[in-house]
Short mmCIF file of C-alpha atoms and ligand atoms in Angstrom, two decimals:
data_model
loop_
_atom_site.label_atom_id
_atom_site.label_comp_id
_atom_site.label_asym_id
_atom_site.label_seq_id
_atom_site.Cartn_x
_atom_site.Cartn_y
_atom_site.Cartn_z
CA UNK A 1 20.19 10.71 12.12
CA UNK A 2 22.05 12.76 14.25
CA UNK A 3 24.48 15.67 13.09
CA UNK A 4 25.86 19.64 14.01
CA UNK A 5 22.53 20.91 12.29
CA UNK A 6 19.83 18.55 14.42
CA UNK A 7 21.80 19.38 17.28
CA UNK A 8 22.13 23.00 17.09
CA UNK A 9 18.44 23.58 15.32
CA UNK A 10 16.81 20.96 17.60
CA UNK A 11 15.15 18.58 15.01
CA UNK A 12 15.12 15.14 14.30
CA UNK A 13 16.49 14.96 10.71
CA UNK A 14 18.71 16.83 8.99
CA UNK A 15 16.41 17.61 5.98
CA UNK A 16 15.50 21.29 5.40
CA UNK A 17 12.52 22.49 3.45
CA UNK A 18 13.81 25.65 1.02
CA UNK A 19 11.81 28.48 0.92
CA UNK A 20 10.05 29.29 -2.18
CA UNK A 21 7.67 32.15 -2.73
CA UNK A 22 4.34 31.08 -2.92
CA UNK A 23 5.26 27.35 -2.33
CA UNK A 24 6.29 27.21 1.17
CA UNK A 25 3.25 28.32 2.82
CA UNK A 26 2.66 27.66 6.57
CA UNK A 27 0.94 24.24 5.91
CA UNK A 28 3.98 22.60 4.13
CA UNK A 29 6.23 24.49 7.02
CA UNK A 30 4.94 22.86 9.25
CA UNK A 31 4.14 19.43 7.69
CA UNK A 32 8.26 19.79 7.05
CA UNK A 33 8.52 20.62 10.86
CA UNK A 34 6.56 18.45 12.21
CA UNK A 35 7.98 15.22 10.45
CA UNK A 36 11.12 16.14 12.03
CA UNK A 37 13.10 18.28 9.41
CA UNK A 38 12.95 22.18 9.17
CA UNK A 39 10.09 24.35 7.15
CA UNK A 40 11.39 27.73 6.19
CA UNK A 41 8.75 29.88 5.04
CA UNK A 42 9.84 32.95 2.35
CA UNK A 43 8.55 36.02 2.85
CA UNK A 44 9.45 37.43 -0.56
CA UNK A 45 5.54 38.46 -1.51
CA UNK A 46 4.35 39.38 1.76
CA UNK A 47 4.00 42.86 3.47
CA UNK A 48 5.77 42.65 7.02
CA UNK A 49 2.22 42.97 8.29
CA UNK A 50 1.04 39.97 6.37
CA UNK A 51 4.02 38.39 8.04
CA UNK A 52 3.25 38.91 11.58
CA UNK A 53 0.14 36.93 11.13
CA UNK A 54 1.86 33.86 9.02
CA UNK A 55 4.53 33.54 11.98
CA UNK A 56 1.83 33.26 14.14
CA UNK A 57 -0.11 30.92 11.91
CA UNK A 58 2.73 28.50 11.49
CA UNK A 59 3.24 28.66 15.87
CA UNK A 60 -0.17 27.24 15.85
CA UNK A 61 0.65 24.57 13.12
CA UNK A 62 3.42 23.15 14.71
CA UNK A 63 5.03 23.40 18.15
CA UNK A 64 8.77 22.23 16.19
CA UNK A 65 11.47 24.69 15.34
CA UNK A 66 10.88 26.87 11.97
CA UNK A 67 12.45 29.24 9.99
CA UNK A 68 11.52 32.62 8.53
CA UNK A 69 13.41 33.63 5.19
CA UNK A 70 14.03 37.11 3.83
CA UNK A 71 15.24 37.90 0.81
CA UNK A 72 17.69 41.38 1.55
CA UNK A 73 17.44 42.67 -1.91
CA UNK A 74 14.10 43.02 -2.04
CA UNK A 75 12.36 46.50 -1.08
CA UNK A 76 10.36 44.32 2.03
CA UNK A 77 13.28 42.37 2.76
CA UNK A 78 14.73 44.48 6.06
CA UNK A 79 11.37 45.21 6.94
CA UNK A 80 10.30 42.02 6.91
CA UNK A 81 13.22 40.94 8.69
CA UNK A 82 12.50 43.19 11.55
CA UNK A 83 9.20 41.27 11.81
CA UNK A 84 11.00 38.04 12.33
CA UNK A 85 13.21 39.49 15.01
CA UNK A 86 10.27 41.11 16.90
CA UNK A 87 8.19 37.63 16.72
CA UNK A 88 11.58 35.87 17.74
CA UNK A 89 11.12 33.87 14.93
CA UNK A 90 13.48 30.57 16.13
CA UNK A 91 15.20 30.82 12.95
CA UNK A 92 16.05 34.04 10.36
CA UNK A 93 17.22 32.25 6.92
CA UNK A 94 18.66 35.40 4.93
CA UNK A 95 19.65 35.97 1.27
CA UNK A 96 21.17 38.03 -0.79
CA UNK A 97 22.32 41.16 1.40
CA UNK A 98 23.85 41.73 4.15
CA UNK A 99 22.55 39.87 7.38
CA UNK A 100 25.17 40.80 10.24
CA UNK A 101 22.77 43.28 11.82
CA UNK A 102 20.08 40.20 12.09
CA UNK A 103 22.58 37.72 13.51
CA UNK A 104 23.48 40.09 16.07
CA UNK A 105 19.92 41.07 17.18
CA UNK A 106 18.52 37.36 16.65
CA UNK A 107 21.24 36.02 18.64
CA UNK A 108 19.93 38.55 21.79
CA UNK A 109 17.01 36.35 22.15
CA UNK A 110 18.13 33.22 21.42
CA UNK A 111 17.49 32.86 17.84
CA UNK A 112 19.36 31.03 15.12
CA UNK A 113 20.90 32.28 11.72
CA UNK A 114 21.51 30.51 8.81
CA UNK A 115 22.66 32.34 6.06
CA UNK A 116 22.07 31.38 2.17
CA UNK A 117 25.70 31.17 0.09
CA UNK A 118 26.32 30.70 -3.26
CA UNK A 119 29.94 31.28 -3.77
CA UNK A 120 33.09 30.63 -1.07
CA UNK A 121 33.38 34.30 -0.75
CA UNK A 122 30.64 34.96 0.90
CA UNK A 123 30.64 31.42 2.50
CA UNK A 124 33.69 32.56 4.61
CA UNK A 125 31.51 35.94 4.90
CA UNK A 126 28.94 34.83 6.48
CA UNK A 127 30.47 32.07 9.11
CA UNK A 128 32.99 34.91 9.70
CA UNK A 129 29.83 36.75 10.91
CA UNK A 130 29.02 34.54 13.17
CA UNK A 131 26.25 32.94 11.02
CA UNK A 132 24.78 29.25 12.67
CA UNK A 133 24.77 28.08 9.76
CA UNK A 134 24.69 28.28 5.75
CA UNK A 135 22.72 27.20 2.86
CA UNK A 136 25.25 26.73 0.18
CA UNK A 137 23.07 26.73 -3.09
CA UNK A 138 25.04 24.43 -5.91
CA UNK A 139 24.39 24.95 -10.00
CA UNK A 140 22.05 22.31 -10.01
CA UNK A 141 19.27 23.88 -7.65
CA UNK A 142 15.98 25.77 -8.97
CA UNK A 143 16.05 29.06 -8.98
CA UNK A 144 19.15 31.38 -7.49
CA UNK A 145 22.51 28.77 -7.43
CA UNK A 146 26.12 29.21 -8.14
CA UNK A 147 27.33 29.07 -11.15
CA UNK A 148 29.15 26.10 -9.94
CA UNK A 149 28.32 22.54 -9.60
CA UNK A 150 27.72 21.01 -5.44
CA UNK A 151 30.62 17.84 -6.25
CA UNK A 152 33.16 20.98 -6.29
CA UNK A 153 31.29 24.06 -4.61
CA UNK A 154 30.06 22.13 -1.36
CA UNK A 155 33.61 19.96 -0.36
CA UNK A 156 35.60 23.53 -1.13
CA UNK A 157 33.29 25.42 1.35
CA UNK A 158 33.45 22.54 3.78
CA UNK A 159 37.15 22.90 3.59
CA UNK A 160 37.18 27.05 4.28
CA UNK A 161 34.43 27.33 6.83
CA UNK A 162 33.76 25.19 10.45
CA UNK A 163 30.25 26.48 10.32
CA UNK A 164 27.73 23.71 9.69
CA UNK A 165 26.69 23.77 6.07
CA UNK A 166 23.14 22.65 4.89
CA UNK A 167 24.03 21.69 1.25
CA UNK A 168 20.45 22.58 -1.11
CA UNK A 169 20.77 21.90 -5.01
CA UNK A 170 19.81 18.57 -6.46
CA UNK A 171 18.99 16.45 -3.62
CA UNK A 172 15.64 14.12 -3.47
CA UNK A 173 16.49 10.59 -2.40
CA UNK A 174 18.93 9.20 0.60
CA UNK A 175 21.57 8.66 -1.95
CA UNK A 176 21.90 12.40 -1.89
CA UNK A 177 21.73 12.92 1.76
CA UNK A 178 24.68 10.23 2.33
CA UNK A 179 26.92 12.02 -0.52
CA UNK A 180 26.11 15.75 0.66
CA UNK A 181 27.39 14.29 4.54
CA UNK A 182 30.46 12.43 2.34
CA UNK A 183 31.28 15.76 0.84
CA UNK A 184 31.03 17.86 4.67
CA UNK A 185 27.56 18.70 4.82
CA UNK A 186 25.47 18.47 8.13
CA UNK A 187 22.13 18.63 6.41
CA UNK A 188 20.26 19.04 3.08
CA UNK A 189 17.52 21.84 1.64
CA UNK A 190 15.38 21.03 -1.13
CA UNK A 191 12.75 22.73 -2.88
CA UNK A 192 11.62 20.61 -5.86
CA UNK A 193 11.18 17.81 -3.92
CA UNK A 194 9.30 19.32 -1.78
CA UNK A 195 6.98 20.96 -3.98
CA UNK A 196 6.14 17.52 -5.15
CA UNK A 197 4.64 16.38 -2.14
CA UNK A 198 1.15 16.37 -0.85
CA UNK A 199 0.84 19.13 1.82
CA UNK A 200 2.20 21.38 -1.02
CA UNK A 201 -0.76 23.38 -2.01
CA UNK A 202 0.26 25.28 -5.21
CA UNK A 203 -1.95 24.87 -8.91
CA UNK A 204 -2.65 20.68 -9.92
CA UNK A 205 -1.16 21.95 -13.27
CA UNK A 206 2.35 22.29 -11.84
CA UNK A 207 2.80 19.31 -10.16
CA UNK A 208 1.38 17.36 -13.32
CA UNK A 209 3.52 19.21 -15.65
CA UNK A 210 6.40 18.44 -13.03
CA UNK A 211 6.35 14.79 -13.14
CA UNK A 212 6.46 14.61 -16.58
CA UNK A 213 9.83 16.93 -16.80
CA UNK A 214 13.01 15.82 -17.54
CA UNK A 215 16.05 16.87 -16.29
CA UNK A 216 17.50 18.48 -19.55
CA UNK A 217 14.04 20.68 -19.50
CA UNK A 218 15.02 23.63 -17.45
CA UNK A 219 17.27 26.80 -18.36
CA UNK A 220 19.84 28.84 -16.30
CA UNK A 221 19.73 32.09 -17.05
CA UNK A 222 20.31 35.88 -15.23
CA UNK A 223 17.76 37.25 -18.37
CA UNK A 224 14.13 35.91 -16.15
CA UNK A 225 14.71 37.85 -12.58
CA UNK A 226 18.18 39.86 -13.51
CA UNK A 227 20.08 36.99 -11.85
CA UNK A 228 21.66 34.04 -12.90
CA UNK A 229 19.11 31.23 -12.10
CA UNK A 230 17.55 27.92 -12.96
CA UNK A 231 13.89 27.92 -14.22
CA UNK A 232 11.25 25.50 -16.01
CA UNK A 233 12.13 25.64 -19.88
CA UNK A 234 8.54 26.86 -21.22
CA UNK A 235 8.28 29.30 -23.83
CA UNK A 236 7.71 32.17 -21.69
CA UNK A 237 11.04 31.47 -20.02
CA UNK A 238 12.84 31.26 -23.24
CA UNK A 239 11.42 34.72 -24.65
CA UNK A 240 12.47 36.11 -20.76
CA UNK A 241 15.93 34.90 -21.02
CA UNK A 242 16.69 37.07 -24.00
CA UNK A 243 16.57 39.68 -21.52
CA UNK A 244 14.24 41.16 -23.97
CA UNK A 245 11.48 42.00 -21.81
CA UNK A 246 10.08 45.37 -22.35
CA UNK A 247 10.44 48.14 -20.34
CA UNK A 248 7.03 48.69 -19.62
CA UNK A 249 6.28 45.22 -19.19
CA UNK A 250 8.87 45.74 -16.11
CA UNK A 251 6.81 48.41 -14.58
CA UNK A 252 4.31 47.45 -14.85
CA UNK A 253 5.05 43.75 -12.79
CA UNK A 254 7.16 46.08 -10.76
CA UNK A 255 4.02 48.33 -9.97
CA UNK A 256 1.69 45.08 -8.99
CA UNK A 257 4.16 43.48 -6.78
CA UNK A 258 4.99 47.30 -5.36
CA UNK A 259 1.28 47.18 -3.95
CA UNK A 260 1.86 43.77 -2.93
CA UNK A 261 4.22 43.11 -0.87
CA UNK A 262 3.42 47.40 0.23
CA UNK A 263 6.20 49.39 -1.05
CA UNK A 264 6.26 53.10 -1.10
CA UNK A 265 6.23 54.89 -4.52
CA UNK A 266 9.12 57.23 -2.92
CA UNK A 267 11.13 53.44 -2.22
CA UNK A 268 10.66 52.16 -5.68
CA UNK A 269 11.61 56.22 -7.54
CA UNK A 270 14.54 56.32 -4.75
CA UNK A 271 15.95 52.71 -6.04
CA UNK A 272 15.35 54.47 -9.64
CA UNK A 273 18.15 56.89 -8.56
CA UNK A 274 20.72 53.80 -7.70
CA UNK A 275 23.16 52.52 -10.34
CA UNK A 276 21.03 49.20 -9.27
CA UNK A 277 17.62 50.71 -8.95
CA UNK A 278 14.39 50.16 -10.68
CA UNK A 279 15.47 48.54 -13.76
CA UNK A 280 16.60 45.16 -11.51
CA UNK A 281 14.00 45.43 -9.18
CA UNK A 282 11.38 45.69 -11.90
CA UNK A 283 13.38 42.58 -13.30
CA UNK A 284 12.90 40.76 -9.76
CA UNK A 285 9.50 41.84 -9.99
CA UNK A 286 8.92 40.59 -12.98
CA UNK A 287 9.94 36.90 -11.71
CA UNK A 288 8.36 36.84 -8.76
CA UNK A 289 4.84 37.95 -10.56
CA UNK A 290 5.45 35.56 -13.24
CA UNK A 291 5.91 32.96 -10.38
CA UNK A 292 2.88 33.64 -8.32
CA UNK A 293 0.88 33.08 -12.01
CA UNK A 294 2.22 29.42 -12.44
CA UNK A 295 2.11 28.35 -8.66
CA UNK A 296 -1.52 30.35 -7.63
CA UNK A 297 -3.25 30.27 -11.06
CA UNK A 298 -1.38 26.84 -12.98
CA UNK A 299 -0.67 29.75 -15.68
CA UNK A 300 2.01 27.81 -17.70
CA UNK A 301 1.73 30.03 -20.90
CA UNK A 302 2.56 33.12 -18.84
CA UNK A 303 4.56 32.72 -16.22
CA UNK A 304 7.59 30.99 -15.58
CA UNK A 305 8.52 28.17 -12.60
CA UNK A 306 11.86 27.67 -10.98
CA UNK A 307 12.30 23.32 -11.17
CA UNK A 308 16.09 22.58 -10.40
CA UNK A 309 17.61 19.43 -12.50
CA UNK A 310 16.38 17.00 -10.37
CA UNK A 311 13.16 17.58 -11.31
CA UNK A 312 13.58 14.60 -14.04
CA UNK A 313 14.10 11.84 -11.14
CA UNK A 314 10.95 12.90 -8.98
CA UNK A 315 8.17 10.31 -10.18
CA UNK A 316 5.46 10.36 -6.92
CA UNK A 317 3.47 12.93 -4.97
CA UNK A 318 4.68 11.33 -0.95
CA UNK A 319 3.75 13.45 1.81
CA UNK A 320 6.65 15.22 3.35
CA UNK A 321 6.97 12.69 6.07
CA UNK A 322 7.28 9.96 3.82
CA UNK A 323 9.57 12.13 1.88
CA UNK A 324 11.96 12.32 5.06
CA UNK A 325 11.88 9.09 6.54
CA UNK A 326 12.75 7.40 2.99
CA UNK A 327 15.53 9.50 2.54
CA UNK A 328 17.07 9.01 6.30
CA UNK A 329 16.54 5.48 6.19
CA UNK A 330 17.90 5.01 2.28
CA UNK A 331 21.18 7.58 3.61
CA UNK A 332 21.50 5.16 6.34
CA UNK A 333 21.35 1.84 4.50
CA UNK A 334 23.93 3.37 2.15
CA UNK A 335 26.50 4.61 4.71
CA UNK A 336 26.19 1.73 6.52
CA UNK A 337 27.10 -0.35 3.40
CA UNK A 338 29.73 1.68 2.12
CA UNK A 339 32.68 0.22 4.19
CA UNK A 340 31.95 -3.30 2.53
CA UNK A 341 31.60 -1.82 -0.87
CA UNK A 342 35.26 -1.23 -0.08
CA UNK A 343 36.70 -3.90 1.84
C1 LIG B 401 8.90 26.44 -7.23
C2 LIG B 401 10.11 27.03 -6.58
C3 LIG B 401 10.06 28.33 -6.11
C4 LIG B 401 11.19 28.89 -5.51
N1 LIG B 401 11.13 30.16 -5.04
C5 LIG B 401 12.21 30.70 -4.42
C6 LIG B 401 12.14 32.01 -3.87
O1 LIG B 401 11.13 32.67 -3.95
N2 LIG B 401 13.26 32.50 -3.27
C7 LIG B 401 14.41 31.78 -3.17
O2 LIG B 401 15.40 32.27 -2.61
N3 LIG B 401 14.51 30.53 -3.68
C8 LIG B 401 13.42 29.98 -4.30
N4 LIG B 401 13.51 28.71 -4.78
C9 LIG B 401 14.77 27.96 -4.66
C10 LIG B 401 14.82 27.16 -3.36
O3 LIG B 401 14.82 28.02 -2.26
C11 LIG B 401 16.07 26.24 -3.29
O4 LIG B 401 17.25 27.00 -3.27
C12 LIG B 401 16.15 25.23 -4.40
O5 LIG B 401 14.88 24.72 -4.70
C13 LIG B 401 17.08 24.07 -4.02
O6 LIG B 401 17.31 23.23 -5.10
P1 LIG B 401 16.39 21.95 -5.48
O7 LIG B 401 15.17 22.52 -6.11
O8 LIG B 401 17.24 21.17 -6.40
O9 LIG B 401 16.06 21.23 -4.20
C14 LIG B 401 12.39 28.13 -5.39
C15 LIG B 401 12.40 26.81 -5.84
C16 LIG B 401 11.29 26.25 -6.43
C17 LIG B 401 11.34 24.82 -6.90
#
């Protein structure tokens, strides 16, 4: 299936792995890369050190286009982004900041930019930029979406921008991909799906608990991480959402992850100075070390998991290249069919 995004990304299909902390590691990368779609690693818990290595680790996985995400909020988040740029990652996938400096300097060598979007705003943003393309996160998506649904977010966006849009948010079968094209996409992102799949490596207990979930079993909330997001209703996620997390239970996550991903103490005390300093970043920290104890460790009473909605319709553990060819073939079945449906 050809559209804008296999043509200008050079892949096969347009079917986009998301990338998740701790879940898109460099062998499901690749195994999305090499079936034809796009693996885009996240860089969220590694030091840009670390980093160098894993881009080097996924060149020798797979010879097909990837993509490196950073997440621009977060204290490694330029850093790591200067990584990308120096390893001329093929792709830079950027969130939440400000990415024009990276589009700029990627485009220098050649590189592509997609840009992740959550509201029009910053849709027009972004392909005003110069952006190659966006990730327009809907409501229905795990973790970090707009507050608003994809039936109404993605056709708006489609209307404002002429930048190809990869629509992520609720998407696991070809009836998806055919209705995300219907309503102007040129491609699709999914994490859940994904994460069900065999060449994802995180904790047996997730994917177990995972295909047992329904879809009314997740919560969107901004009390977990400090933004509004969808997450795995457990109990842990329910006592986060109050926001009531103690303070000291923030610094403390924020400390850990601080020495993990390699931030200076004079970094995290500076951000302590900012009207959105340490309390939010200790908040962030707080989900993302929550995170890496359900998807490294199966930790279920402790952590909390981003699953978006459609977690309730995935049933099966395919690999990711059964995963992809389904879903083309199903989309093309379906928009093939379509014009007698209404004859
Ligand atoms: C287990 C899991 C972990 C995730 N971790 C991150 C993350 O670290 N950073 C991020 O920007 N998005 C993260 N996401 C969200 C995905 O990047 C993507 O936007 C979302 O999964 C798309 O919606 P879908 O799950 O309905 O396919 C995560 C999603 C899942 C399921």
């Amino acid at each position: 299936m050809k559209t804008k995004i296999t043509e200008a990304f050079g892949i096969k299909h347009p079917i986009l792995l998301s990338g998740m902390a701790y879940v898109s590691l460099p062998h499901l990368v690749a195994a999305v890369s090499n079936a034809g779609g796009l693996g885009i690693f996240n860089s969220v818990a590694n030091t840009p050190d670390q980093l160098k290595g894993i881009i080097q680790e996924i060149k020798s996985l797979t010879d097909k286009p990837f993509a490196i995400n950073v997440t621009l909020i977060f204290p490694n988040g330029k850093e790591n982004a200067e990584v990308a740029l120096a390893e001329k990652a093929p792709i830079i996938n950027f969130a939440l900041g400000k990415g024009d400096w990276i589009i700029k300097a990627a485009h220098e060598y050649g590189g592509k930019v997609i840009s992740t979007v959550a509201t029009e705003r910053h849709a027009i943003r972004a392909a005003e930029q110069g952006a190659d393309a966006l990730i327009v996160t809907a409501h229905e998506a795990a973790a970090h979406g707009s507050d608003i649904g994809g039936m109404v977010l993605l056709p708006q966006i489609a209307s404002k921008v002429t930048t190809p849009i990869i629509s992520a948010g609720g998407y696991c079968d070809g009836r998806g991909l055919a209705a995300a094209i219907a309503l102007g996409a040129d491609a699709i992102a999914m994490g859940t799906r994904f994460l069900l799949t065999q060449e994802c490596d995180v904790h047996p207990n997730i994917k177990q608990t995972a295909l047992k979930t329904n879809m009314e079993d997740t919560i969107y909330s901004d009390g977990i991480d400090g933004l509004p997001g969808r997450w795995y209703k457990n109990k842990r996620a329910l006592e986060m959402s109050t926001g009531k997390t103690s303070y000291i239970e923030a610094m403390k996550s924020g400390w850990a992850l601080r020495k993990q991903v390699d931030v200076p103490v004079w970094k995290l005390l500076f951000g302590s100075l900012q009207k959105r300093g340490v309390t939010e970043l200790a908040r962030q920290a707080i989900g993302v070390d929550a995170l890496g104890k359900v998807l490294n460790d199966g930790d279920l009473e402790n952590g909390v998991v981003p699953f978006g909605q459609v977690i309730g319709r995935i049933r099966d553990l395919p690999t990711c290249k059964e995963v992809i060819e389904r879903m083309v073939s199903e989309a093309e079945d379906i928009i093939k069919s379509m014009q007698s449906k209404v004859a």
